[in-house]
PDB file of C-alpha atoms in Angstrom:
ATOM      1  CA  MET A 150      -0.224   0.067   0.061  1.00 75.00           C
ATOM      2  CA  GLN A 151       2.955   2.411   0.820  1.00 83.00           C
ATOM      3  CA  PHE A 152       3.957   1.994  -2.825  1.00 87.00           C
ATOM      4  CA  ILE A 153       0.971   2.498  -4.180  1.00 87.00           C
ATOM      5  CA  GLU A 154       0.487   5.659  -1.974  1.00 85.00           C
ATOM      6  CA  GLY A 155       3.836   6.830  -3.172  1.00 86.00           C
ATOM      7  CA  LEU A 156       2.805   6.478  -6.902  1.00 88.00           C
ATOM      8  CA  ALA A 157      -0.546   8.726  -5.963  1.00 85.00           C
ATOM      9  CA  SER A 158       1.739  11.566  -4.629  1.00 86.00           C
ATOM     10  CA  THR A 159       3.618  12.180  -7.939  1.00 89.00           C
ATOM     11  CA  PRO A 160       2.667  14.717 -10.229  1.00 92.00           C
ATOM     12  CA  ALA A 161      -0.584  14.127 -12.331  1.00 90.00           C
ATOM     13  CA  ALA A 162       1.708  14.483 -15.126  1.00 92.00           C
ATOM     14  CA  CYS A 163       3.189  11.447 -14.490  1.00 93.00           C
ATOM     15  CA  GLN A 164       0.328   9.419 -13.943  1.00 91.00           C
ATOM     16  CA  THR A 165      -1.053  10.431 -17.640  1.00 91.00           C
ATOM     17  CA  TYR A 166       1.997   9.283 -18.982  1.00 93.00           C
ATOM     18  CA  ARG A 167       2.375   6.299 -17.529  1.00 93.00           C
ATOM     19  CA  GLN A 168      -1.321   5.470 -18.627  1.00 93.00           C
ATOM     20  CA  ALA A 169      -0.602   6.527 -22.024  1.00 91.00           C
ATOM     21  CA  TYR A 170       2.807   4.280 -21.729  1.00 91.00           C
ATOM     22  CA  VAL A 171       1.006   1.127 -21.013  1.00 94.00           C
ATOM     23  CA  ARG A 172      -2.107   1.909 -23.748  1.00 93.00           C
ATOM     24  CA  GLY A 173       0.769   2.966 -26.156  1.00 91.00           C
ATOM     25  CA  PHE A 174       2.502  -0.398 -25.327  1.00 92.00           C
ATOM     26  CA  ARG A 175      -0.758  -2.087 -25.514  1.00 93.00           C
ATOM     27  CA  GLU A 176      -1.486  -0.508 -28.696  1.00 93.00           C
ATOM     28  CA  ASN A 177       1.834  -1.280 -30.107  1.00 92.00           C
ATOM     29  CA  VAL A 178       1.954  -4.857 -29.503  1.00 93.00           C
ATOM     30  CA  ALA A 179      -1.587  -5.517 -30.825  1.00 92.00           C
ATOM     31  CA  ALA A 180      -0.674  -3.716 -34.476  1.00 93.00           C
ATOM     32  CA  LEU A 181       2.645  -5.972 -34.366  1.00 90.00           C
ATOM     33  CA  ALA A 182       0.514  -9.157 -33.741  1.00 89.00           C
ATOM     34  CA  ALA A 183      -2.009  -7.632 -36.518  1.00 89.00           C
ATOM     35  CA  GLN A 184       1.086  -6.725 -38.590  1.00 90.00           C
ATOM     36  CA  ASN A 185      -0.108  -3.501 -39.100  1.00 94.00           C
ATOM     37  CA  ALA A 186       2.389  -0.840 -39.646  1.00 95.00           C
ATOM     38  CA  ASP A 187       0.201   2.062 -39.277  1.00 96.00           C
ATOM     39  CA  ALA A 188      -1.628   1.522 -36.341  1.00 95.00           C
ATOM     40  CA  GLN A 189       2.224   0.575 -35.115  1.00 93.00           C
ATOM     41  CA  ASP A 190       3.232   4.144 -36.293  1.00 94.00           C
ATOM     42  CA  GLN A 191      -0.018   5.789 -34.306  1.00 93.00           C
ATOM     43  CA  ALA A 192       0.835   3.677 -31.056  1.00 90.00           C
ATOM     44  CA  GLN A 193       4.412   5.319 -31.073  1.00 90.00           C
ATOM     45  CA  LYS A 194       3.191   8.967 -31.817  1.00 91.00           C
ATOM     46  CA  ARG A 195       0.971   8.652 -28.588  1.00 87.00           C
ATOM     47  CA  LEU A 196       3.924   7.577 -26.628  1.00 86.00           C
ATOM     48  CA  SER A 197       6.065  10.298 -28.224  1.00 90.00           C
ATOM     49  CA  ASP A 198       3.355  12.930 -27.299  1.00 89.00           C
ATOM     50  CA  SER A 199       3.103  11.806 -23.810  1.00 88.00           C
ATOM     51  CA  ARG A 200       6.754  12.200 -23.462  1.00 89.00           C
ATOM     52  CA  LEU A 201       6.522  15.629 -24.942  1.00 92.00           C
ATOM     53  CA  LYS A 202       3.363  16.503 -22.365  1.00 90.00           C
ATOM     54  CA  LEU A 203       5.924  15.600 -19.460  1.00 92.00           C
ATOM     55  CA  VAL A 204       8.208  17.855 -21.126  1.00 93.00           C
ATOM     56  CA  ASP A 205       6.199  20.905 -21.225  1.00 94.00           C
ATOM     57  CA  GLU A 206       5.054  20.114 -17.433  1.00 93.00           C
ATOM     58  CA  GLY A 207       8.772  20.342 -16.753  1.00 94.00           C
ATOM     59  CA  LEU A 208       9.208  16.796 -15.982  1.00 95.00           C
ATOM     60  CA  THR A 209      11.053  13.859 -17.727  1.00 91.00           C
ATOM     61  CA  GLU A 210      10.455  10.111 -18.089  1.00 90.00           C
ATOM     62  CA  ALA A 211      13.239   9.619 -15.259  1.00 90.00           C
ATOM     63  CA  ASP A 212      10.922  11.795 -12.982  1.00 91.00           C
ATOM     64  CA  CYS A 213       8.064   9.687 -13.110  1.00 92.00           C
ATOM     65  CA  LEU A 214       8.436   5.448 -12.322  1.00 91.00           C
ATOM     66  CA  ARG A 215       6.645   3.156 -14.560  1.00 91.00           C
ATOM     67  CA  PRO A 216       5.557   0.043 -15.008  1.00 95.00           C
ATOM     68  CA  TYR A 217       7.666  -2.567 -16.806  1.00 95.00           C
ATOM     69  CA  CYS A 218       5.486  -3.869 -19.939  1.00 95.00           C
ATOM     70  CA  ILE A 219       6.704  -7.187 -21.341  1.00 95.00           C
ATOM     71  CA  ILE A 220       5.308  -9.087 -24.835  1.00 95.00           C
ATOM     72  CA  GLU A 221       4.106 -12.474 -23.653  1.00 92.00           C
ATOM     73  CA  PRO A 222       3.973 -15.086 -26.924  1.00 91.00           C
ATOM     74  CA  LEU A 223       0.771 -16.821 -27.123  1.00 89.00           C
ATOM     75  CA  GLN A 224      -0.152 -20.316 -29.309  1.00 88.00           C
ATOM     76  CA  ASN A 225      -0.652 -19.532 -33.071  1.00 84.00           C
ATOM     77  CA  GLY A 226       1.750 -16.638 -33.346  1.00 80.00           C
ATOM     78  CA  ARG A 227      -0.721 -14.498 -30.832  1.00 87.00           C
ATOM     79  CA  LEU A 228       0.996 -11.790 -28.761  1.00 92.00           C
ATOM     80  CA  ASP A 229      -0.707 -10.504 -25.337  1.00 92.00           C
ATOM     81  CA  THR A 230       0.791  -7.972 -22.504  1.00 95.00           C
ATOM     82  CA  TRP A 231       1.720  -7.742 -19.211  1.00 96.00           C
ATOM     83  CA  CYS A 232       2.456  -4.586 -17.439  1.00 97.00           C
ATOM     84  CA  GLY A 233       3.298  -4.288 -13.997  1.00 96.00           C
ATOM     85  CA  TYR A 234       5.811  -2.966 -11.225  1.00 95.00           C
ATOM     86  CA  ARG A 235       8.810  -4.663  -9.648  1.00 91.00           C
ATOM     87  CA  LEU A 236       9.019  -4.550  -5.727  1.00 89.00           C
ATOM     88  CA  ASP A 237      11.785  -5.555  -3.554  1.00 84.00           C
ATOM     89  CA  ALA A 238       9.968  -8.737  -1.490  1.00 80.00           C
ATOM     90  CA  ASP A 239       9.366  -7.768   1.965  1.00 76.00           C
ATOM     91  CA  GLU A 240       9.015 -11.590   3.333  1.00 74.00           C
ATOM     92  CA  GLY A 241       9.922 -14.674   1.875  1.00 72.00           C
ATOM     93  CA  GLU A 242      12.325 -16.306   0.045  1.00 77.00           C
ATOM     94  CA  ASP A 243      11.521 -14.578  -3.497  1.00 77.00           C
ATOM     95  CA  LEU A 244      13.759 -11.516  -4.145  1.00 84.00           C
ATOM     96  CA  TYR A 245      10.765  -9.298  -5.964  1.00 87.00           C
ATOM     97  CA  GLN A 246       7.039  -9.427  -5.501  1.00 87.00           C
ATOM     98  CA  TRP A 247       5.148  -7.866  -8.771  1.00 90.00           C
ATOM     99  CA  LEU A 248       2.300  -6.178  -8.831  1.00 91.00           C
ATOM    100  CA  ASP A 249       0.275  -5.750 -12.234  1.00 94.00           C
ATOM    101  CA  TRP A 250      -0.951  -2.850 -13.667  1.00 95.00           C
ATOM    102  CA  GLU A 251      -4.609  -3.358 -12.744  1.00 95.00           C
ATOM    103  CA  THR A 252      -3.966  -3.961  -9.280  1.00 92.00           C
ATOM    104  CA  VAL A 253      -1.873  -0.740  -8.634  1.00 93.00           C
ATOM    105  CA  GLN A 254      -4.620   1.257 -10.640  1.00 92.00           C
ATOM    106  CA  ALA A 255      -7.367   0.229  -8.446  1.00 92.00           C
ATOM    107  CA  GLY A 256      -5.196   0.831  -5.695  1.00 89.00           C
ATOM    108  CA  MET A 257      -4.976   3.938  -6.282  1.00 88.00           C
ATOM    109  CA  LYS A 258      -8.413   4.888  -6.988  1.00 85.00           C
ATOM    110  CA  ARG A 259      -8.897   3.547  -3.715  1.00 84.00           C
ATOM    111  CA  SER A 260      -6.434   5.776  -1.830  1.00 77.00           C
ATOM    112  CA  GLN A 261      -7.819   8.855  -3.779  1.00 73.00           C
ATOM    113  CA  ARG A 262     -11.060   8.222  -2.486  1.00 72.00           C
ATOM    114  CA  GLY A 263      -9.421   8.403   1.172  1.00 60.00           C
TER     115      GLY A 263
END
C-alpha cells in the first residue's frame, strides 16, 4: 500500500504519462500481432506525445516511475502484454514481488477516495 500511495503522490502528469505508456505499449503489440504498420506508427506517436507533455510540465521520463511492460507470446503466433511493477520482496524467499498494472490502478483509485 505504501508503494501505491507513493505513486499517487507523484505529479498528475506522471500518472497521465504512465497510462499513455501502458496504452501505447499494448496498442503497439496489438499492431505488431496484426502486422499493421499504420497502427504501430500511431501507437508510437501517442507515446511520443505523452513524453512531450511531460516536458511541457518540466518533467522527464526519469521523474516518473513507470511499469515494466513485456510481450507474452501465445500459441499460434498471437501476442499478449503484461505490465506491472517490480518491488523488493519484504518477506519470503523471493527477491521481488510483482504488482500488475490493473491492481495498482485500482489501489490508486481507492487511495484517492480516501
